[in-house]
Amino acid sequence: MNMQQVVFPKSSANGFGRQRGDREVGARLENKMQLGKSNQGRIQTTGALAAGKTVGNESFSRDRLVYLTTCLIGHPVEVHVKSGSIYTGIFHATDAENDFGIILKMARLIKDGTLCGYKSTTEFVSKAPSKILIIPDKELVQIIAKDVAVTRDGFASDPQNEKYQEILIDSAISQSRHVEVERELEPWVPDEDDLQCPELENIFDGPWNRNWDQFETNQKLFGVKSTFNEELYTTKLERGPQTRELEKEAMRIAREIEGEDTQDLHLAEERGVDLHDDFDIDEEMRYSSVYRVRGVDDSGYEEDEDILLDSHNIETFGDSYDSLSRSADGVRMPSSSSLVDDAPSSQAAISEDLNCSRPNDQARQLASELPSKSFSVSASESRIRDKLLGEHGGSSDGNEFPEKQSVSEKPSSSGKLSEGPASSKATDEMHSASSHGPPDSSTSSNSDCVGTVSASGGFGLSPSSSMGSLSSEKSTLNPHAKEFKLNPNAKSFTPSQTPVRPLSPVSDGSFYYQTQMSPLPHMHMPVSFGIGPSFPGHQPVIFNPQVAPIQSPQAYFHPNGPQYGQQMVLGQRQVVYCQPEMQYKGRDY
Amino acid sequence: MEGEEFAVGCFLSIKTTLGDEFEGQIISFDRLSNILVLQEGLESGPRRNIRLLKANHIKEFSLLRQDEDPLDVKKCFLDLTSLQAREDSAIRQAEADSERFGVGVTSEAQTLFDALSKTLPVRWDKTVIVVMNEVRVSSPYLPESVSGGTPAANERVRKVLEFERKRMQTRGTSQ
């Protein structure tokens, strides 16, 4: 903190010499000379130009003026100008040397003096703030500032207040125009003089020879007697005549393991293998905890959990998928294998690594994999993604539905895909639907390759959803996909939800009357349309009240659950209502 | 503007040429620049309302009473770094705020924007309010002016807009 006391000569006489003799005036002058110089130095750093021209008695008042205007720096002020306009902005500087014109930053015009009278508030149009506004002295009428910290107490509390209010959220920093969009990240290097922990380097080198016994230290410092017994936590070492040999053997095994070739970047780094020059792997690849198959886009958060979910799905669905996978595998093998060739070596290596490290990963234990499996997976992923880009509501899905049903035990969920979902649940599935794609490839890939990423199994969809969020340019066909077998007994497809549509305009005075509805197969709830307020009679679409109510206020919700679903199936005409027979104004579904 | 009246510590009642009227206590009067520095309010606490007035714009004034110097020079300190920091943070804040204020829009539009921004992510695109980056509300900011976005989002914005307009009406013209 650069605190300097502004030494003002004793006050009251405002240069009028009423209470002071000349002698004192002289002394003050001298005083002010020095003051002036120091003032100059100080104030220049803040931006106000020059200062402290000490001319006679007025210097005293000038000093005060300068002091007060300095207090205003950074403070929001209101400036009235001759024309009657009022500007508000952040006080930046004043030309203390000359005639005290002022400079505001981020200034806005809040009242335009050139207009006669006041405009009504509804018409007042805001103006863009100007970054710097210079108001010359002759325009200046007055400057008003509220809550200015003038004396020391004000300042003392100020920094704390300022800092407290200055909680910069990341988005404020990142979006501020002052800051570049991308910061050049530099690796951290310890300071030159950072010798605080010199032992850190050594401390893990020889775990048995640390020259420092933590228990001893603890006891010394705090008088705590330790009951630590290492053998409680690890295998008891037999220290006998064979110790030497056992040790040698252990070292050998350790060396073997550590020297193992690994394609896993993290393991490699730990073992000191430096392959970073070879590949264009950035820090993200090196240190991110996101598991990814080489060549696949980052699809973020799902991946880790998806691996686990994959495993669950395989447990549940694994068997049923096998045949489907296998045959599809056979068909698609050529395509994916060709891709394997094209892929950069690192990718192949990494897929290999999947195989190697599989035993370590619980999710991977369940699968019986072929080396190309990861590729088949990524292949299917890209296809799925393409599908997403196209239109997952498209007809191509229609073909696969029966397939899907035989495979998946959740026909309703798959059905939603084609419906262009608008409900929240459906939007969830949209998200996973990005992974939906062709069921055969996806299911099979799921059963096979656990190592791959992103299942949205959490949504209760078939495991096929796992693949979708990854993108790759590989073929999407899964050579291991289960062979398709038509299941003629599968439940026929019915959508469980319809998209919510706004009601079309209806005429007034349309009424529903209580009707005797013939019991129709799919309707298992009483269809009783009460005589309520007028609602669109000819439109049988009753919206599920659980769905976000998005229709116009004229809609009448009949709280009987999702009746519209059935009505969708039934078709509009089947809703019978008594007179008046309305002209059909609605839409055909 | 005679010197006697402008002694430090005097309480004046002033009327400016622009029609402002106020009372204040003189902290300083600088002849050279003709600026009168006043503080309004009686407290001599650390924070005060300061007014700098060009003396040539004083239409009339009257001396209310004479009092002590309101500025205790022993307590006057300047911390330049904190001033600079304050200015920087104020500018940052103003920049952030400027995103919130539309340019060339009526205050009614601004009010609607502020209301929408309480629950929805909104931003200005010239004079169009953009909600959730997809729904656009253009002048005259009626429910009919809402366009774009998914039907759900569109409806939601419409509803909020209607609601807000109703509130504005009931509150009357006292915006």
mmCIF file with all atom_site columns, N, CA and C in Angstrom, chain A residues 1-2 5 11 45-46 61-62 64 68 71 73 92 121-122 125-126 137 141-143 145-148 150 152 154-155 166 177 550, chain B residues 20 27-30 37 46-52 54 69 71 74-75 77-80 86-87 89 92 99 102 104-107 155:
data_model
loop_
_atom_site.group_PDB
_atom_site.id
_atom_site.type_symbol
_atom_site.label_atom_id
_atom_site.label_alt_id
_atom_site.label_comp_id
_atom_site.label_asym_id
_atom_site.label_entity_id
_atom_site.label_seq_id
_atom_site.pdbx_PDB_ins_code
_atom_site.Cartn_x
_atom_site.Cartn_y
_atom_site.Cartn_z
_atom_site.occupancy
_atom_site.B_iso_or_equiv
_atom_site.pdbx_formal_charge
_atom_site.auth_seq_id
_atom_site.auth_comp_id
_atom_site.auth_asym_id
_atom_site.auth_atom_id
_atom_site.pdbx_PDB_model_num
ATOM 1   N N  . MET A 1 1   ? 0.844   -1.199  0.000   1.00 0.00 ? 1   MET A N  1
ATOM 2   C CA . MET A 1 1   ? 0.000   0.000   0.000   1.00 0.00 ? 1   MET A CA 1
ATOM 3   C C  . MET A 1 1   ? 0.868   1.232   0.000   1.00 0.00 ? 1   MET A C  1
ATOM 4   N N  . ASN A 1 2   ? 0.478   2.118   -0.775  1.00 0.00 ? 2   ASN A N  1
ATOM 5   C CA . ASN A 1 2   ? 1.305   3.308   -0.926  1.00 0.00 ? 2   ASN A CA 1
ATOM 6   C C  . ASN A 1 2   ? 0.592   4.453   -0.248  1.00 0.00 ? 2   ASN A C  1
ATOM 7   N N  . GLN A 1 5   ? 0.692   10.574  3.439   1.00 0.00 ? 5   GLN A N  1
ATOM 8   C CA . GLN A 1 5   ? -0.168  11.554  4.060   1.00 0.00 ? 5   GLN A CA 1
ATOM 9   C C  . GLN A 1 5   ? -0.040  12.857  3.304   1.00 0.00 ? 5   GLN A C  1
ATOM 10  N N  . SER A 1 11  ? -5.712  24.878  8.305   1.00 0.00 ? 11  SER A N  1
ATOM 11  C CA . SER A 1 11  ? -6.771  25.320  7.397   1.00 0.00 ? 11  SER A CA 1
ATOM 12  C C  . SER A 1 11  ? -7.293  26.703  7.689   1.00 0.00 ? 11  SER A C  1
ATOM 13  N N  . THR A 1 45  ? 1.025   9.517   -11.349 1.00 0.00 ? 45  THR A N  1
ATOM 14  C CA . THR A 1 45  ? 0.834   8.076   -11.473 1.00 0.00 ? 45  THR A CA 1
ATOM 15  C C  . THR A 1 45  ? -0.628  7.701   -11.520 1.00 0.00 ? 45  THR A C  1
ATOM 16  N N  . THR A 1 46  ? -1.458  8.516   -10.989 1.00 0.00 ? 46  THR A N  1
ATOM 17  C CA . THR A 1 46  ? -2.860  8.145   -11.033 1.00 0.00 ? 46  THR A CA 1
ATOM 18  C C  . THR A 1 46  ? -3.535  8.605   -12.298 1.00 0.00 ? 46  THR A C  1
ATOM 19  N N  . SER A 1 61  ? -5.988  26.017  -1.531  1.00 0.00 ? 61  SER A N  1
ATOM 20  C CA . SER A 1 61  ? -7.276  25.557  -2.017  1.00 0.00 ? 61  SER A CA 1
ATOM 21  C C  . SER A 1 61  ? -7.105  24.647  -3.220  1.00 0.00 ? 61  SER A C  1
ATOM 22  N N  . ARG A 1 62  ? -6.126  24.983  -4.001  1.00 0.00 ? 62  ARG A N  1
ATOM 23  C CA . ARG A 1 62  ? -5.866  24.128  -5.148  1.00 0.00 ? 62  ARG A CA 1
ATOM 24  C C  . ARG A 1 62  ? -5.493  22.725  -4.688  1.00 0.00 ? 62  ARG A C  1
ATOM 25  N N  . ARG A 1 64  ? -6.382  21.273  -2.072  1.00 0.00 ? 64  ARG A N  1
ATOM 26  C CA . ARG A 1 64  ? -7.581  20.577  -1.614  1.00 0.00 ? 64  ARG A CA 1
ATOM 27  C C  . ARG A 1 64  ? -8.388  20.069  -2.793  1.00 0.00 ? 64  ARG A C  1
ATOM 28  N N  . LEU A 1 68  ? -9.265  16.265  -3.497  1.00 0.00 ? 68  LEU A N  1
ATOM 29  C CA . LEU A 1 68  ? -10.618 15.723  -3.603  1.00 0.00 ? 68  LEU A CA 1
ATOM 30  C C  . LEU A 1 68  ? -10.881 15.096  -4.951  1.00 0.00 ? 68  LEU A C  1
ATOM 31  N N  . CYS A 1 71  ? -9.488  11.819  -4.912  1.00 0.00 ? 71  CYS A N  1
ATOM 32  C CA . CYS A 1 71  ? -10.345 10.871  -4.198  1.00 0.00 ? 71  CYS A CA 1
ATOM 33  C C  . CYS A 1 71  ? -11.436 10.316  -5.092  1.00 0.00 ? 71  CYS A C  1
ATOM 34  N N  . ILE A 1 73  ? -11.204 9.422   -8.149  1.00 0.00 ? 73  ILE A N  1
ATOM 35  C CA . ILE A 1 73  ? -10.777 8.537   -9.237  1.00 0.00 ? 73  ILE A CA 1
ATOM 36  C C  . ILE A 1 73  ? -11.381 7.157   -9.051  1.00 0.00 ? 73  ILE A C  1
ATOM 37  N N  . HIS A 1 92  ? -12.103 9.541   -14.211 1.00 0.00 ? 92  HIS A N  1
ATOM 38  C CA . HIS A 1 92  ? -10.782 9.031   -14.534 1.00 0.00 ? 92  HIS A CA 1
ATOM 39  C C  . HIS A 1 92  ? -9.683  10.016  -14.212 1.00 0.00 ? 92  HIS A C  1
ATOM 40  N N  . THR A 1 121 ? -40.655 8.635   -20.170 1.00 0.00 ? 121 THR A N  1
ATOM 41  C CA . THR A 1 121 ? -39.666 7.582   -19.949 1.00 0.00 ? 121 THR A CA 1
ATOM 42  C C  . THR A 1 121 ? -39.767 6.478   -20.982 1.00 0.00 ? 121 THR A C  1
ATOM 43  N N  . THR A 1 122 ? -40.946 6.279   -21.488 1.00 0.00 ? 122 THR A N  1
ATOM 44  C CA . THR A 1 122 ? -41.055 5.158   -22.422 1.00 0.00 ? 122 THR A CA 1
ATOM 45  C C  . THR A 1 122 ? -40.326 5.439   -23.712 1.00 0.00 ? 122 THR A C  1
ATOM 46  N N  . VAL A 1 125 ? -34.507 6.752   -25.224 1.00 0.00 ? 125 VAL A N  1
ATOM 47  C CA . VAL A 1 125 ? -33.737 5.673   -25.834 1.00 0.00 ? 125 VAL A CA 1
ATOM 48  C C  . VAL A 1 125 ? -32.318 5.691   -25.287 1.00 0.00 ? 125 VAL A C  1
ATOM 49  N N  . SER A 1 126 ? -31.884 4.544   -24.913 1.00 0.00 ? 126 SER A N  1
ATOM 50  C CA . SER A 1 126 ? -30.562 4.492   -24.283 1.00 0.00 ? 126 SER A CA 1
ATOM 51  C C  . SER A 1 126 ? -29.470 4.635   -25.330 1.00 0.00 ? 126 SER A C  1
ATOM 52  N N  . ASP A 1 137 ? -13.418 22.214  -19.612 1.00 0.00 ? 137 ASP A N  1
ATOM 53  C CA . ASP A 1 137 ? -13.747 22.991  -18.429 1.00 0.00 ? 137 ASP A CA 1
ATOM 54  C C  . ASP A 1 137 ? -14.903 23.946  -18.663 1.00 0.00 ? 137 ASP A C  1
ATOM 55  N N  . VAL A 1 141 ? -20.369 22.290  -15.427 1.00 0.00 ? 141 VAL A N  1
ATOM 56  C CA . VAL A 1 141 ? -21.143 23.033  -14.440 1.00 0.00 ? 141 VAL A CA 1
ATOM 57  C C  . VAL A 1 141 ? -20.882 22.453  -13.053 1.00 0.00 ? 141 VAL A C  1
ATOM 58  N N  . GLN A 1 142 ? -21.202 21.187  -12.915 1.00 0.00 ? 142 GLN A N  1
ATOM 59  C CA . GLN A 1 142 ? -20.885 20.592  -11.615 1.00 0.00 ? 142 GLN A CA 1
ATOM 60  C C  . GLN A 1 142 ? -20.654 19.092  -11.734 1.00 0.00 ? 142 GLN A C  1
ATOM 61  N N  . ILE A 1 143 ? -19.968 18.616  -10.742 1.00 0.00 ? 143 ILE A N  1
ATOM 62  C CA . ILE A 1 143 ? -19.696 17.183  -10.655 1.00 0.00 ? 143 ILE A CA 1
ATOM 63  C C  . ILE A 1 143 ? -20.246 16.715  -9.325  1.00 0.00 ? 143 ILE A C  1
ATOM 64  N N  . ALA A 1 145 ? -20.721 13.523  -6.750  1.00 0.00 ? 145 ALA A N  1
ATOM 65  C CA . ALA A 1 145 ? -20.300 12.165  -6.423  1.00 0.00 ? 145 ALA A CA 1
ATOM 66  C C  . ALA A 1 145 ? -20.837 11.816  -5.053  1.00 0.00 ? 145 ALA A C  1
ATOM 67  N N  . LYS A 1 146 ? -21.358 10.610  -4.956  1.00 0.00 ? 146 LYS A N  1
ATOM 68  C CA . LYS A 1 146 ? -21.933 10.227  -3.673  1.00 0.00 ? 146 LYS A CA 1
ATOM 69  C C  . LYS A 1 146 ? -21.030 9.235   -2.965  1.00 0.00 ? 146 LYS A C  1
ATOM 70  N N  . ASP A 1 147 ? -21.021 9.342   -1.657  1.00 0.00 ? 147 ASP A N  1
ATOM 71  C CA . ASP A 1 147 ? -20.286 8.363   -0.847  1.00 0.00 ? 147 ASP A CA 1
ATOM 72  C C  . ASP A 1 147 ? -18.827 8.285   -1.220  1.00 0.00 ? 147 ASP A C  1
ATOM 73  N N  . VAL A 1 148 ? -18.238 9.431   -1.305  1.00 0.00 ? 148 VAL A N  1
ATOM 74  C CA . VAL A 1 148 ? -16.818 9.433   -1.636  1.00 0.00 ? 148 VAL A CA 1
ATOM 75  C C  . VAL A 1 148 ? -16.016 9.276   -0.353  1.00 0.00 ? 148 VAL A C  1
ATOM 76  N N  . VAL A 1 150 ? -13.372 10.219  1.737   1.00 0.00 ? 150 VAL A N  1
ATOM 77  C CA . VAL A 1 150 ? -12.551 11.419  1.750   1.00 0.00 ? 150 VAL A CA 1
ATOM 78  C C  . VAL A 1 150 ? -11.412 11.324  2.745   1.00 0.00 ? 150 VAL A C  1
ATOM 79  N N  . ARG A 1 152 ? -9.276  9.124   5.884   1.00 0.00 ? 152 ARG A N  1
ATOM 80  C CA . ARG A 1 152 ? -8.572  7.868   5.999   1.00 0.00 ? 152 ARG A CA 1
ATOM 81  C C  . ARG A 1 152 ? -9.476  6.703   6.355   1.00 0.00 ? 152 ARG A C  1
ATOM 82  N N  . GLY A 1 154 ? -12.360 6.205   5.589   1.00 0.00 ? 154 GLY A N  1
ATOM 83  C CA . GLY A 1 154 ? -13.046 5.743   4.403   1.00 0.00 ? 154 GLY A CA 1
ATOM 84  C C  . GLY A 1 154 ? -12.161 4.849   3.571   1.00 0.00 ? 154 GLY A C  1
ATOM 85  N N  . PHE A 1 155 ? -10.919 5.241   3.498   1.00 0.00 ? 155 PHE A N  1
ATOM 86  C CA . PHE A 1 155 ? -10.000 4.453   2.693   1.00 0.00 ? 155 PHE A CA 1
ATOM 87  C C  . PHE A 1 155 ? -9.733  3.102   3.304   1.00 0.00 ? 155 PHE A C  1
ATOM 88  N N  . GLU A 1 166 ? -15.188 -7.641  -5.453  1.00 0.00 ? 166 GLU A N  1
ATOM 89  C CA . GLU A 1 166 ? -14.549 -7.923  -6.718  1.00 0.00 ? 166 GLU A CA 1
ATOM 90  C C  . GLU A 1 166 ? -14.372 -9.406  -6.943  1.00 0.00 ? 166 GLU A C  1
ATOM 91  N N  . ARG A 1 177 ? -13.415 -7.759  -22.317 1.00 0.00 ? 177 ARG A N  1
ATOM 92  C CA . ARG A 1 177 ? -12.721 -7.473  -23.563 1.00 0.00 ? 177 ARG A CA 1
ATOM 93  C C  . ARG A 1 177 ? -11.256 -7.197  -23.375 1.00 0.00 ? 177 ARG A C  1
ATOM 94  N N  . ILE A 1 550 ? -47.728 -26.035 -22.342 1.00 0.00 ? 550 ILE A N  1
ATOM 95  C CA . ILE A 1 550 ? -47.214 -25.034 -23.253 1.00 0.00 ? 550 ILE A CA 1
ATOM 96  C C  . ILE A 1 550 ? -48.307 -24.548 -24.201 1.00 0.00 ? 550 ILE A C  1
ATOM 97  N N  . ASP B 2 20  ? -30.557 23.740  -10.302 1.00 0.00 ? 20  ASP B N  1
ATOM 98  C CA . ASP B 2 20  ? -30.354 22.886  -9.140  1.00 0.00 ? 20  ASP B CA 1
ATOM 99  C C  . ASP B 2 20  ? -30.325 23.694  -7.864  1.00 0.00 ? 20  ASP B C  1
ATOM 100 N N  . ILE B 2 27  ? -15.763 22.820  1.290   1.00 0.00 ? 27  ILE B N  1
ATOM 101 C CA . ILE B 2 27  ? -14.498 22.185  1.651   1.00 0.00 ? 27  ILE B CA 1
ATOM 102 C C  . ILE B 2 27  ? -13.357 23.008  1.107   1.00 0.00 ? 27  ILE B C  1
ATOM 103 N N  . SER B 2 28  ? -13.594 23.507  -0.070  1.00 0.00 ? 28  SER B N  1
ATOM 104 C CA . SER B 2 28  ? -12.512 24.279  -0.662  1.00 0.00 ? 28  SER B CA 1
ATOM 105 C C  . SER B 2 28  ? -13.063 25.114  -1.798  1.00 0.00 ? 28  SER B C  1
ATOM 106 N N  . PHE B 2 29  ? -12.396 26.213  -2.030  1.00 0.00 ? 29  PHE B N  1
ATOM 107 C CA . PHE B 2 29  ? -12.753 26.993  -3.205  1.00 0.00 ? 29  PHE B CA 1
ATOM 108 C C  . PHE B 2 29  ? -11.482 27.382  -3.923  1.00 0.00 ? 29  PHE B C  1
ATOM 109 N N  . ASP B 2 30  ? -11.417 26.962  -5.140  1.00 0.00 ? 30  ASP B N  1
ATOM 110 C CA . ASP B 2 30  ? -10.213 27.251  -5.896  1.00 0.00 ? 30  ASP B CA 1
ATOM 111 C C  . ASP B 2 30  ? -10.475 28.384  -6.865  1.00 0.00 ? 30  ASP B C  1
ATOM 112 N N  . VAL B 2 37  ? -15.766 23.422  -4.008  1.00 0.00 ? 37  VAL B N  1
ATOM 113 C CA . VAL B 2 37  ? -15.941 22.034  -3.585  1.00 0.00 ? 37  VAL B CA 1
ATOM 114 C C  . VAL B 2 37  ? -16.787 22.012  -2.326  1.00 0.00 ? 37  VAL B C  1
ATOM 115 N N  . PRO B 2 46  ? -16.332 9.339   7.121   1.00 0.00 ? 46  PRO B N  1
ATOM 116 C CA . PRO B 2 46  ? -15.335 9.109   6.081   1.00 0.00 ? 46  PRO B CA 1
ATOM 117 C C  . PRO B 2 46  ? -15.919 9.215   4.664   1.00 0.00 ? 46  PRO B C  1
ATOM 118 N N  . ARG B 2 47  ? -17.187 8.961   4.538   1.00 0.00 ? 47  ARG B N  1
ATOM 119 C CA . ARG B 2 47  ? -17.740 9.007   3.185   1.00 0.00 ? 47  ARG B CA 1
ATOM 120 C C  . ARG B 2 47  ? -18.769 10.120  3.084   1.00 0.00 ? 47  ARG B C  1
ATOM 121 N N  . ARG B 2 48  ? -18.586 10.902  2.067   1.00 0.00 ? 48  ARG B N  1
ATOM 122 C CA . ARG B 2 48  ? -19.495 12.034  1.943   1.00 0.00 ? 48  ARG B CA 1
ATOM 123 C C  . ARG B 2 48  ? -19.914 12.217  0.505   1.00 0.00 ? 48  ARG B C  1
ATOM 124 N N  . ASN B 2 49  ? -20.968 12.980  0.377   1.00 0.00 ? 49  ASN B N  1
ATOM 125 C CA . ASN B 2 49  ? -21.390 13.357  -0.963  1.00 0.00 ? 49  ASN B CA 1
ATOM 126 C C  . ASN B 2 49  ? -20.699 14.656  -1.338  1.00 0.00 ? 49  ASN B C  1
ATOM 127 N N  . ILE B 2 50  ? -19.971 14.564  -2.391  1.00 0.00 ? 50  ILE B N  1
ATOM 128 C CA . ILE B 2 50  ? -19.136 15.702  -2.785  1.00 0.00 ? 50  ILE B CA 1
ATOM 129 C C  . ILE B 2 50  ? -19.701 16.333  -4.031  1.00 0.00 ? 50  ILE B C  1
ATOM 130 N N  . ARG B 2 51  ? -19.602 17.586  -4.064  1.00 0.00 ? 51  ARG B N  1
ATOM 131 C CA . ARG B 2 51  ? -20.068 18.286  -5.263  1.00 0.00 ? 51  ARG B CA 1
ATOM 132 C C  . ARG B 2 51  ? -19.012 19.294  -5.662  1.00 0.00 ? 51  ARG B C  1
ATOM 133 N N  . LEU B 2 52  ? -18.670 19.259  -6.906  1.00 0.00 ? 52  LEU B N  1
ATOM 134 C CA . LEU B 2 52  ? -17.754 20.278  -7.414  1.00 0.00 ? 52  LEU B CA 1
ATOM 135 C C  . LEU B 2 52  ? -18.563 21.179  -8.319  1.00 0.00 ? 52  LEU B C  1
ATOM 136 N N  . LYS B 2 54  ? -18.829 24.744  -10.522 1.00 0.00 ? 54  LYS B N  1
ATOM 137 C CA . LYS B 2 54  ? -18.163 25.902  -11.092 1.00 0.00 ? 54  LYS B CA 1
ATOM 138 C C  . LYS B 2 54  ? -18.858 27.153  -10.581 1.00 0.00 ? 54  LYS B C  1
ATOM 139 N N  . ASP B 2 69  ? -13.955 23.645  9.559   1.00 0.00 ? 69  ASP B N  1
ATOM 140 C CA . ASP B 2 69  ? -13.494 22.963  8.359   1.00 0.00 ? 69  ASP B CA 1
ATOM 141 C C  . ASP B 2 69  ? -13.934 21.500  8.404   1.00 0.00 ? 69  ASP B C  1
ATOM 142 N N  . LEU B 2 71  ? -12.982 19.165  6.643   1.00 0.00 ? 71  LEU B N  1
ATOM 143 C CA . LEU B 2 71  ? -11.969 18.207  6.230   1.00 0.00 ? 71  LEU B CA 1
ATOM 144 C C  . LEU B 2 71  ? -10.851 18.178  7.261   1.00 0.00 ? 71  LEU B C  1
ATOM 145 N N  . LYS B 2 74  ? -5.543  15.777  8.846   1.00 0.00 ? 74  LYS B N  1
ATOM 146 C CA . LYS B 2 74  ? -4.694  14.719  9.416   1.00 0.00 ? 74  LYS B CA 1
ATOM 147 C C  . LYS B 2 74  ? -5.161  13.348  8.949   1.00 0.00 ? 74  LYS B C  1
ATOM 148 N N  . LYS B 2 75  ? -6.392  13.324  8.529   1.00 0.00 ? 75  LYS B N  1
ATOM 149 C CA . LYS B 2 75  ? -6.902  12.017  8.140   1.00 0.00 ? 75  LYS B CA 1
ATOM 150 C C  . LYS B 2 75  ? -6.882  11.819  6.638   1.00 0.00 ? 75  LYS B C  1
ATOM 151 N N  . PHE B 2 77  ? -5.534  10.722  3.380   1.00 0.00 ? 77  PHE B N  1
ATOM 152 C CA . PHE B 2 77  ? -4.522  9.883   2.777   1.00 0.00 ? 77  PHE B CA 1
ATOM 153 C C  . PHE B 2 77  ? -4.938  9.539   1.374   1.00 0.00 ? 77  PHE B C  1
ATOM 154 N N  . LEU B 2 78  ? -3.947  9.303   0.583   1.00 0.00 ? 78  LEU B N  1
ATOM 155 C CA . LEU B 2 78  ? -4.257  8.841   -0.761  1.00 0.00 ? 78  LEU B CA 1
ATOM 156 C C  . LEU B 2 78  ? -3.543  7.536   -1.001  1.00 0.00 ? 78  LEU B C  1
ATOM 157 N N  . ASP B 2 79  ? -4.315  6.548   -1.329  1.00 0.00 ? 79  ASP B N  1
ATOM 158 C CA . ASP B 2 79  ? -3.669  5.286   -1.681  1.00 0.00 ? 79  ASP B CA 1
ATOM 159 C C  . ASP B 2 79  ? -3.844  5.074   -3.168  1.00 0.00 ? 79  ASP B C  1
ATOM 160 N N  . LEU B 2 80  ? -2.793  5.329   -3.873  1.00 0.00 ? 80  LEU B N  1
ATOM 161 C CA . LEU B 2 80  ? -2.920  5.350   -5.320  1.00 0.00 ? 80  LEU B CA 1
ATOM 162 C C  . LEU B 2 80  ? -3.224  3.987   -5.908  1.00 0.00 ? 80  LEU B C  1
ATOM 163 N N  . ARG B 2 86  ? -9.524  0.403   -7.919  1.00 0.00 ? 86  ARG B N  1
ATOM 164 C CA . ARG B 2 86  ? -10.951 0.706   -7.884  1.00 0.00 ? 86  ARG B CA 1
ATOM 165 C C  . ARG B 2 86  ? -11.432 1.107   -9.259  1.00 0.00 ? 86  ARG B C  1
ATOM 166 N N  . GLU B 2 87  ? -10.626 1.900   -9.894  1.00 0.00 ? 87  GLU B N  1
ATOM 167 C CA . GLU B 2 87  ? -11.019 2.336   -11.221 1.00 0.00 ? 87  GLU B CA 1
ATOM 168 C C  . GLU B 2 87  ? -11.096 1.146   -12.168 1.00 0.00 ? 87  GLU B C  1
ATOM 169 N N  . SER B 2 89  ? -11.623 -1.945  -11.472 1.00 0.00 ? 89  SER B N  1
ATOM 170 C CA . SER B 2 89  ? -12.756 -2.826  -11.217 1.00 0.00 ? 89  SER B CA 1
ATOM 171 C C  . SER B 2 89  ? -14.058 -2.155  -11.627 1.00 0.00 ? 89  SER B C  1
ATOM 172 N N  . ARG B 2 92  ? -14.356 -2.621  -15.301 1.00 0.00 ? 92  ARG B N  1
ATOM 173 C CA . ARG B 2 92  ? -14.739 -3.997  -15.612 1.00 0.00 ? 92  ARG B CA 1
ATOM 174 C C  . ARG B 2 92  ? -16.215 -4.199  -15.376 1.00 0.00 ? 92  ARG B C  1
ATOM 175 N N  . GLU B 2 99  ? -23.188 -4.878  -21.244 1.00 0.00 ? 99  GLU B N  1
ATOM 176 C CA . GLU B 2 99  ? -23.804 -5.963  -21.982 1.00 0.00 ? 99  GLU B CA 1
ATOM 177 C C  . GLU B 2 99  ? -25.278 -6.036  -21.687 1.00 0.00 ? 99  GLU B C  1
ATOM 178 N N  . GLY B 2 102 ? -29.309 -2.351  -23.437 1.00 0.00 ? 102 GLY B N  1
ATOM 179 C CA . GLY B 2 102 ? -29.423 -2.252  -24.870 1.00 0.00 ? 102 GLY B CA 1
ATOM 180 C C  . GLY B 2 102 ? -29.160 -0.832  -25.322 1.00 0.00 ? 102 GLY B C  1
ATOM 181 N N  . GLY B 2 104 ? -30.048 2.092   -27.830 1.00 0.00 ? 104 GLY B N  1
ATOM 182 C CA . GLY B 2 104 ? -31.097 2.508   -28.741 1.00 0.00 ? 104 GLY B CA 1
ATOM 183 C C  . GLY B 2 104 ? -32.414 1.821   -28.451 1.00 0.00 ? 104 GLY B C  1
ATOM 184 N N  . VAL B 2 105 ? -32.588 1.435   -27.206 1.00 0.00 ? 105 VAL B N  1
ATOM 185 C CA . VAL B 2 105 ? -33.857 0.798   -26.864 1.00 0.00 ? 105 VAL B CA 1
ATOM 186 C C  . VAL B 2 105 ? -34.566 1.644   -25.833 1.00 0.00 ? 105 VAL B C  1
ATOM 187 N N  . THR B 2 106 ? -35.833 1.517   -25.811 1.00 0.00 ? 106 THR B N  1
ATOM 188 C CA . THR B 2 106 ? -36.590 2.301   -24.837 1.00 0.00 ? 106 THR B CA 1
ATOM 189 C C  . THR B 2 106 ? -36.416 1.700   -23.452 1.00 0.00 ? 106 THR B C  1
ATOM 190 N N  . SER B 2 107 ? -36.769 2.500   -22.490 1.00 0.00 ? 107 SER B N  1
ATOM 191 C CA . SER B 2 107 ? -36.594 1.990   -21.132 1.00 0.00 ? 107 SER B CA 1
ATOM 192 C C  . SER B 2 107 ? -37.582 0.874   -20.851 1.00 0.00 ? 107 SER B C  1
ATOM 193 N N  . GLU B 2 155 ? -42.822 -20.579 -26.142 1.00 0.00 ? 155 GLU B N  1
ATOM 194 C CA . GLU B 2 155 ? -43.969 -20.369 -25.264 1.00 0.00 ? 155 GLU B CA 1
ATOM 195 C C  . GLU B 2 155 ? -43.541 -19.813 -23.939 1.00 0.00 ? 155 GLU B C  1
#
